[in-house]
mmCIF file of C-alpha atoms in Angstrom:
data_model
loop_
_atom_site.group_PDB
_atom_site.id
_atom_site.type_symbol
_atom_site.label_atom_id
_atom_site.label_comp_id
_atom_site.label_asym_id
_atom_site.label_seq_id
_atom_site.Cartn_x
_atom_site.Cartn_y
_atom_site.Cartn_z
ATOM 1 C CA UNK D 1 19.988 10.011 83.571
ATOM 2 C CA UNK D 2 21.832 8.535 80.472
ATOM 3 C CA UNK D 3 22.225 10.601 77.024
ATOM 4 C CA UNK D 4 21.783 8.884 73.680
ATOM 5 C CA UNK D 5 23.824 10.975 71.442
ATOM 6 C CA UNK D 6 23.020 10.659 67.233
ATOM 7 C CA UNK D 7 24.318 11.932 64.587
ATOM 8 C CA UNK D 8 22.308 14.409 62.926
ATOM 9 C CA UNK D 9 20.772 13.862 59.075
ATOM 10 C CA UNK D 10 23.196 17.023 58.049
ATOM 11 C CA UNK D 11 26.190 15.056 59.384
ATOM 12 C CA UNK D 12 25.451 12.011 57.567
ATOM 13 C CA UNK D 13 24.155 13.703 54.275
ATOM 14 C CA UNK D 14 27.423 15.842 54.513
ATOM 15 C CA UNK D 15 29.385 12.474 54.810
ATOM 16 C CA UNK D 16 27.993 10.663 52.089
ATOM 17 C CA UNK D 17 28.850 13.723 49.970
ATOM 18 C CA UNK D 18 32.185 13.719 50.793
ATOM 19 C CA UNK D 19 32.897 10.164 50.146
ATOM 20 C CA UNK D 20 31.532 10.887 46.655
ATOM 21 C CA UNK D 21 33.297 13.852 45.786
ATOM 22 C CA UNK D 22 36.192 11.520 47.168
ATOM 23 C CA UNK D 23 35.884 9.014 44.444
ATOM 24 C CA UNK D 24 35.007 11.422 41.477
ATOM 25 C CA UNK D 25 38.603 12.934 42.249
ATOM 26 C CA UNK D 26 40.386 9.510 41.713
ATOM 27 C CA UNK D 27 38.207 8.515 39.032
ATOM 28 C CA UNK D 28 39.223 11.975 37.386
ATOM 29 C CA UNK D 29 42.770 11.766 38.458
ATOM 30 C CA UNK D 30 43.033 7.577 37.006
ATOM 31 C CA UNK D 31 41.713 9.075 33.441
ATOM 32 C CA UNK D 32 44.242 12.180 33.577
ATOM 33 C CA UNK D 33 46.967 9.531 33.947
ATOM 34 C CA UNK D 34 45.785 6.862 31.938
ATOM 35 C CA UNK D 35 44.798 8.623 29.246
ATOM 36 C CA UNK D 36 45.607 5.851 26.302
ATOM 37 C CA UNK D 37 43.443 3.964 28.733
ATOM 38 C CA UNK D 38 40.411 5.590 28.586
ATOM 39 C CA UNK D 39 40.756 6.247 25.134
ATOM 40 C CA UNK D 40 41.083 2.608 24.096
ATOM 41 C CA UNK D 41 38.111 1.672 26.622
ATOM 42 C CA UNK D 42 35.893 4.312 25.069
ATOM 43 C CA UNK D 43 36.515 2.946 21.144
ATOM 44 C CA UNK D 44 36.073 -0.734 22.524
ATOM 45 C CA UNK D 45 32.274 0.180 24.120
ATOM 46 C CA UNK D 46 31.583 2.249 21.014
ATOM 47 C CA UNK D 47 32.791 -0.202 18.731
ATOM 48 C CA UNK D 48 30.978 -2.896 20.848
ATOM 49 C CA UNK D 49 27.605 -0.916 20.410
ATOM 50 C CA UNK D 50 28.084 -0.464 16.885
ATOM 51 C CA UNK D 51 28.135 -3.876 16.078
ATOM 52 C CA UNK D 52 25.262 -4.668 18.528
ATOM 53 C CA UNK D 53 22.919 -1.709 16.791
ATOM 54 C CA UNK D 54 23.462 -3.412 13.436
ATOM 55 C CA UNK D 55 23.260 -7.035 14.413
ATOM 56 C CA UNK D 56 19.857 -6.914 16.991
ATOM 57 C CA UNK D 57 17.031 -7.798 15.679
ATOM 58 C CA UNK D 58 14.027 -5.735 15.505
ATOM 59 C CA UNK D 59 10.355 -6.657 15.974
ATOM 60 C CA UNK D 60 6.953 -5.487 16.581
ATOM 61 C CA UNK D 61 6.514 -7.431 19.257
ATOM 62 C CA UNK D 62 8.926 -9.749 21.518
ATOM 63 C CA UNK D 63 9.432 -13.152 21.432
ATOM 64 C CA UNK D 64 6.601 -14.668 23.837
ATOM 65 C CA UNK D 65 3.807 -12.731 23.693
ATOM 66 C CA UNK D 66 2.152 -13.307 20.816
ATOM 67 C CA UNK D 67 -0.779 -14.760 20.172
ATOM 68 C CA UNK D 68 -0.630 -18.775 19.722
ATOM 69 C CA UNK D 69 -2.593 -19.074 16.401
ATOM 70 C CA UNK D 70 -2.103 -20.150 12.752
ATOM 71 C CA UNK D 71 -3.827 -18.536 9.815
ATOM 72 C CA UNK D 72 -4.813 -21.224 7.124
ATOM 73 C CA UNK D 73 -6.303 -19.680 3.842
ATOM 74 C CA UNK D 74 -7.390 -21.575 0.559
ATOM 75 C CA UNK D 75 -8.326 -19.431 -2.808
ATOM 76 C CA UNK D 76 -10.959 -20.792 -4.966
ATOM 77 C CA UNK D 77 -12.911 -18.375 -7.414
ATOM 78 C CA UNK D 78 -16.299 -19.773 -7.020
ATOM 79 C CA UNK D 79 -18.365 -16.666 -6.911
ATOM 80 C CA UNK D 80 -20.213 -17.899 -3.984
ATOM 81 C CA UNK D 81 -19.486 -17.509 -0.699
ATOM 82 C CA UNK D 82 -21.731 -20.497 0.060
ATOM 83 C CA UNK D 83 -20.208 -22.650 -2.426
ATOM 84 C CA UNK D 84 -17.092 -21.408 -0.824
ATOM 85 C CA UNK D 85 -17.781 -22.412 2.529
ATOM 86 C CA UNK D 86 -19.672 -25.888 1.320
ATOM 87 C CA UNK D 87 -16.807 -27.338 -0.349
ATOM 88 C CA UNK D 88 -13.581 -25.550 0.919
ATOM 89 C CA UNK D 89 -14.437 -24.367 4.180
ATOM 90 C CA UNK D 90 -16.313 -27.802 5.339
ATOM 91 C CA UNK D 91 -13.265 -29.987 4.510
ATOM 92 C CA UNK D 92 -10.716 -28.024 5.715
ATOM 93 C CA UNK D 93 -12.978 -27.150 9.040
ATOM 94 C CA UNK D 94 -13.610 -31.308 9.607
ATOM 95 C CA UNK D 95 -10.146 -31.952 9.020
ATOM 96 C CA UNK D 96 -8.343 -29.391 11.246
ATOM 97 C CA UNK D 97 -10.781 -29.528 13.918
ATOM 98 C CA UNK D 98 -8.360 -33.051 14.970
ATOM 99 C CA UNK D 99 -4.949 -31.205 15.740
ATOM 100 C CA UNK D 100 -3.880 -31.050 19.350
ATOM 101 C CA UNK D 101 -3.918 -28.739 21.363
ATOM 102 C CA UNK D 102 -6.791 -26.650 19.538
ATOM 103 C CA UNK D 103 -8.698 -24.234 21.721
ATOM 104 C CA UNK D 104 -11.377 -22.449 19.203
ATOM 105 C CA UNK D 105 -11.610 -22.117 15.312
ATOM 106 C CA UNK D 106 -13.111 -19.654 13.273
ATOM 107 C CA UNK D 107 -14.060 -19.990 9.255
ATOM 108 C CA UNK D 108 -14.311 -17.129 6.990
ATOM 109 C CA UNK D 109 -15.717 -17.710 3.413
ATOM 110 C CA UNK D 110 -15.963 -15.091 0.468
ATOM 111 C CA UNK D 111 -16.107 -15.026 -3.752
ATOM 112 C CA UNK D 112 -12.296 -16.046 -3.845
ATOM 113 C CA UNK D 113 -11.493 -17.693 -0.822
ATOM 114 C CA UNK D 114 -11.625 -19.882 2.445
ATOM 115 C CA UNK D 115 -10.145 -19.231 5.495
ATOM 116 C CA UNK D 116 -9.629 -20.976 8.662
ATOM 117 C CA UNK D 117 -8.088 -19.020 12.086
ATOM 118 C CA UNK D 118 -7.000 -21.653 14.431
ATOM 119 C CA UNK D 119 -6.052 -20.137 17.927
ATOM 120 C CA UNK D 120 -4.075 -22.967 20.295
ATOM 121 C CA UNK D 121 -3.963 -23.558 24.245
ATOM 122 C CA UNK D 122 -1.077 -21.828 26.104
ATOM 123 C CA UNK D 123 2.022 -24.183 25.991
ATOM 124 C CA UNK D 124 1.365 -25.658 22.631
ATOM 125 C CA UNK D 125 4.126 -26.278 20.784
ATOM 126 C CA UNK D 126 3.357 -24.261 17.634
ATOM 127 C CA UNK D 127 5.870 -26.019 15.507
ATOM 128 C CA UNK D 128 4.271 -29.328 16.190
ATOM 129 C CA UNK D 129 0.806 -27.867 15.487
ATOM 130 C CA UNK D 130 2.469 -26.162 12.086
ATOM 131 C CA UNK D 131 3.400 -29.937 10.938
ATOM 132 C CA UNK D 132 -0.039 -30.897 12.385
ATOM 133 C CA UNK D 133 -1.929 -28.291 10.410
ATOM 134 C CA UNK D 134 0.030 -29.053 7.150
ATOM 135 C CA UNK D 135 -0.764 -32.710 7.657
ATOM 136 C CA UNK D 136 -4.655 -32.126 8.034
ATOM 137 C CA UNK D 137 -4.265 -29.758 4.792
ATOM 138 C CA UNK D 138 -3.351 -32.442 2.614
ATOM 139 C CA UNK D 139 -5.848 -34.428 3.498
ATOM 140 C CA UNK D 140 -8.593 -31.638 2.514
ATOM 141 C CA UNK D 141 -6.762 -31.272 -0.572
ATOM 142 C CA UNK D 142 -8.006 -34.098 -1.483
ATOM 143 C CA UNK D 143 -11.693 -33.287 -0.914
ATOM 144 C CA UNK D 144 -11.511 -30.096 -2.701
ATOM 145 C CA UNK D 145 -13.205 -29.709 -6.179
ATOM 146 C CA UNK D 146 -11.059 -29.012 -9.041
ATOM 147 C CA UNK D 147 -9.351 -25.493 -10.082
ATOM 148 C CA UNK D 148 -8.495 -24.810 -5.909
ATOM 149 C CA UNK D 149 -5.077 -23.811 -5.178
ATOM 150 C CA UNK D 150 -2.515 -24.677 -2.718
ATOM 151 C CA UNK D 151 -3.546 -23.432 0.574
ATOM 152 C CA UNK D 152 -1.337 -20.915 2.489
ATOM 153 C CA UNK D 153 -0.313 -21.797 6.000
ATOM 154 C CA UNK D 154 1.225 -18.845 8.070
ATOM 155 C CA UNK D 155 2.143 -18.830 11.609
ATOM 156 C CA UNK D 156 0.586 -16.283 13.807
ATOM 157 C CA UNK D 157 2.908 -13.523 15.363
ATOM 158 C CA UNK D 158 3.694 -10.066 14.854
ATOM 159 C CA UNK D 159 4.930 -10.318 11.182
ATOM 160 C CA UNK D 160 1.794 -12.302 10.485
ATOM 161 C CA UNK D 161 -0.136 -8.588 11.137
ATOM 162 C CA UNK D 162 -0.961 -6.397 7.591
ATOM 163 C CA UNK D 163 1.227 -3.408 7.654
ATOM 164 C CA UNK D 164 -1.017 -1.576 4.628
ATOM 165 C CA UNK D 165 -4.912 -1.910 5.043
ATOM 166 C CA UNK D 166 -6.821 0.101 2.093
ATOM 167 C CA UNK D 167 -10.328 0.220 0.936
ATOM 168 C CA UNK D 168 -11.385 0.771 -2.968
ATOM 169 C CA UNK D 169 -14.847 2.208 -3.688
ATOM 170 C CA UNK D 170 -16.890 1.387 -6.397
ATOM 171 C CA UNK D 171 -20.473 2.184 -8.055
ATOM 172 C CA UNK D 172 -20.466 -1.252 -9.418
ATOM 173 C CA UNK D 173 -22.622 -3.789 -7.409
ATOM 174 C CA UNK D 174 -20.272 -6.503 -7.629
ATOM 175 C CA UNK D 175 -16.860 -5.280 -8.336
ATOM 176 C CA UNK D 176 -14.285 -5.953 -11.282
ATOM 177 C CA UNK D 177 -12.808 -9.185 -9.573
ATOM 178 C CA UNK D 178 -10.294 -9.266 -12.756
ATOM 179 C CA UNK D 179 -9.371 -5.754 -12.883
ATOM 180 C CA UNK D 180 -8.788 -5.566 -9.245
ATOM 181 C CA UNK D 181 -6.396 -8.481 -9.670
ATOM 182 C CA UNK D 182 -4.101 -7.257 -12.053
ATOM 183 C CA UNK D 183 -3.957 -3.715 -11.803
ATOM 184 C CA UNK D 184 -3.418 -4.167 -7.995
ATOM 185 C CA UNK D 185 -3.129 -7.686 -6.351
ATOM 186 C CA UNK D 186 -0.325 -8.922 -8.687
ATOM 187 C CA UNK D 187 1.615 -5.919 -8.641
ATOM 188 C CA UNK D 188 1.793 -5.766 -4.639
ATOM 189 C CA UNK D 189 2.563 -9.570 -4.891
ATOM 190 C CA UNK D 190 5.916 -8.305 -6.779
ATOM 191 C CA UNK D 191 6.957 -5.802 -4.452
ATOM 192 C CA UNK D 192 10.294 -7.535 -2.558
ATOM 193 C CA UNK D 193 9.372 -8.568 1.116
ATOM 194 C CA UNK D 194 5.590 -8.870 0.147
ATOM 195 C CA UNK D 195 4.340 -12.409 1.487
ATOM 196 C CA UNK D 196 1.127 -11.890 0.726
ATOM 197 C CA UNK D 197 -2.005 -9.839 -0.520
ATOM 198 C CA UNK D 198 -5.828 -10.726 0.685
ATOM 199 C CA UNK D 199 -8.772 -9.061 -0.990
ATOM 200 C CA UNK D 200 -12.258 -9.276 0.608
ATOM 201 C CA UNK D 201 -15.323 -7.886 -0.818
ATOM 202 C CA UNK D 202 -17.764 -6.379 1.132
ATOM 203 C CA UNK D 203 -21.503 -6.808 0.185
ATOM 204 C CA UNK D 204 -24.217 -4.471 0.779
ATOM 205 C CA UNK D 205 -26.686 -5.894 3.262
ATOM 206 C CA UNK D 206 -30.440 -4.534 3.847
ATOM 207 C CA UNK D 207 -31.922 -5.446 7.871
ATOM 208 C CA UNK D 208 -35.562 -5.776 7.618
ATOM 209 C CA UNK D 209 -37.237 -5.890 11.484
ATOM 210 C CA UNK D 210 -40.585 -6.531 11.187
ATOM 211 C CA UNK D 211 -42.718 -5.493 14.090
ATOM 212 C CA UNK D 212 -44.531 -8.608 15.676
ATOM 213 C CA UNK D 213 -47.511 -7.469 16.698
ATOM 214 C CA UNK D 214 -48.197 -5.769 13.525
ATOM 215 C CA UNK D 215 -47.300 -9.110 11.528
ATOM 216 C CA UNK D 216 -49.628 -10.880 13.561
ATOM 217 C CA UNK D 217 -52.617 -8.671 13.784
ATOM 218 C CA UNK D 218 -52.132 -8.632 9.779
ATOM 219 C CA UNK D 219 -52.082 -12.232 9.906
ATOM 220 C CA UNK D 220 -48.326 -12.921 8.455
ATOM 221 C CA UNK D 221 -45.648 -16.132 9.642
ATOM 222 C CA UNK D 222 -42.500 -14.511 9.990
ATOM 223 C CA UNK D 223 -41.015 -18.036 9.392
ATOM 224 C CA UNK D 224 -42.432 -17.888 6.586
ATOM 225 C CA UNK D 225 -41.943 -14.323 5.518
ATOM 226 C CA UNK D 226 -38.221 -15.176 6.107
ATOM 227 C CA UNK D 227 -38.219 -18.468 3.874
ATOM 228 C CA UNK D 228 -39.897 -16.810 1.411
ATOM 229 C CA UNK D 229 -36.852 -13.790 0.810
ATOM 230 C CA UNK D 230 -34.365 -16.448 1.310
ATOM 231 C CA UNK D 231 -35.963 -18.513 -1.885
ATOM 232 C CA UNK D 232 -36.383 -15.240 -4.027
ATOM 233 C CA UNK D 233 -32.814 -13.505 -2.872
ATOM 234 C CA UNK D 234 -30.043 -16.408 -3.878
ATOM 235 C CA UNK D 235 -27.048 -16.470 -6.116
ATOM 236 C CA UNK D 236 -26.006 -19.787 -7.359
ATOM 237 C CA UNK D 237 -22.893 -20.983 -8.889
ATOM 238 C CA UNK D 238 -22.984 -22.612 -12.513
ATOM 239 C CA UNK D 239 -20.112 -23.608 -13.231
ATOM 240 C CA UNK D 240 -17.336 -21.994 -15.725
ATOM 241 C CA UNK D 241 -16.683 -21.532 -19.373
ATOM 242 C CA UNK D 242 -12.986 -21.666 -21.300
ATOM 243 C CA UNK D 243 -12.830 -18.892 -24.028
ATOM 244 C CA UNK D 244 -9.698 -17.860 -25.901
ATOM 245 C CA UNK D 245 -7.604 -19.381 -23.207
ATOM 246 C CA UNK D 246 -9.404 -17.521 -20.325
ATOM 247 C CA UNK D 247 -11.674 -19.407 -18.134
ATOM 248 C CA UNK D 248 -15.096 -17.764 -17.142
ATOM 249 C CA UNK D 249 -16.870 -18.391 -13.773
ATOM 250 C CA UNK D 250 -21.118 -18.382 -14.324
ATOM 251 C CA UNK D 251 -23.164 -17.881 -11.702
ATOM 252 C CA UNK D 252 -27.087 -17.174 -11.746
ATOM 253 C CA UNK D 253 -27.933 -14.153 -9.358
ATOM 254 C CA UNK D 254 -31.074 -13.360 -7.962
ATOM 255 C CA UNK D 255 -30.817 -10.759 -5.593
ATOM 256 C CA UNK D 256 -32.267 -7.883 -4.373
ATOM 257 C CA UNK D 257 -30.937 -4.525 -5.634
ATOM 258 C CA UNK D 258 -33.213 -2.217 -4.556
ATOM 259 C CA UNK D 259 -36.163 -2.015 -1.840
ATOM 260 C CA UNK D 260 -38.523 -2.069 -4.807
#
């Protein structure tokens, strides 16, 4: 009969321990000798960290995973979303829709604006697409009716994300466009590092669901129910008015206020 003799766990665990405590006693014994060393070793790491703390950059998000997108936003106070999204958003919608390496595109109209998200294919170069985008916008420019400003063209990362969202109540039905502008838009514009302020105004909407079988048995098109609220619920732009060196946007309005 043969015996297999093997160390025991304790043995090597007691081992490994000793060859530890070996090397923290010259580690200690090199810095009790060296001292000048050590000492200039530990002012070159902190001094090295110093200067890295101060010089890396800091961001929300790292470099790569952001979304591959570009924001494109034109202001034009028409007073109509409609109008808005007939002459501003149209254009620039026909004309972006041709840069490569698009993979979907949203529009987003309102009372002072146009907007256009693009959001690209993974592997797009996005400065290409930037000088793309730019490109396409000068071409809109063109179709775009007079009194429209220079569109804005930002790149979409984590900078590109609002830091300060607020909402402002009012009793008014349709807000103090004016007042909102330079009590508050302008003066955020000023602040240093500000690239930009957007403003959106929210409408109040009223759902009507009308209950088919009750429409029917009464007689009553629902097509025609729902062309008939379109035609009496409209607000239409009419152009604008100069006065004392301030120029006046008219619209005619012809909503619904109330359920009366």
């Amino acid at each position: 009969m043969t015996w297999l003799h093997l160390p025991s766990l304790a043995a090597c665990s007691s081992g490994k321990q000793m060859e530890s405590n070996a090397l923290a006693t010259k580690i200690t014994r090199f810095s009790l000798k060296r001292k000048v060393t050590i000492f200039v070793l530990f002012l070159t790491i902190l001094a090295v960290g110093f200067i890295a703390t101060n010089r890396l950059p800091l961001e929300m998000e790292p470099k790569g995973s952001e979304g591959h997108g570009i924001y494109v936003r034109t202001s034009w106070r028409s007073g109509v979303p409609q109008e808005s999204l007939e002459k501003i958003g149209i254009p620039m919608e026909e004309e972006l829709s041709t840069v490569r390496g698009l993979d979907s595109m949203s529009t987003r109209c309102s009372t002072s604006s146009a907007s256009v998200d693009l959001k690209f294919k993974q592997g797009t170069d996005m400065d290409v697409a930037y000088r793309e985008v730019r490109d396409r916008m000068e071409r809109a420019r063109m179709r775009f009716p007079e009194g429209t400003e220079k569109p804005r063209i930002y790149k979409r990362d984590s900078w590109s994300d609002p830091i300060v969202r607020m909402t402002i109540g009012s009793d008014q039905h349709v807000p103090d466009y004016d007042l909102i502008n330079k009590y508050l838009i302008i003066p955020l514009m000023r602040i240093d590092g500000v690239a930009d302020v957007e403003f959106h105004i929210e409408q109040k909407e009223i759902m009507i669901e009308v209950d088919k079988d009750r429409a029917e048995a009464h007689g009553l098109n629902i097509r025609r129910l729902s062309n008939r609220l379109r035609g009496d619920n409209f607000t239409l732009a009419s152009g604008s008015v100069v006065d004392g060196g301030k120029k006046y946007i008219l619209k005619s309005s012809s909503s619904f206020h109330t359920f009366d």
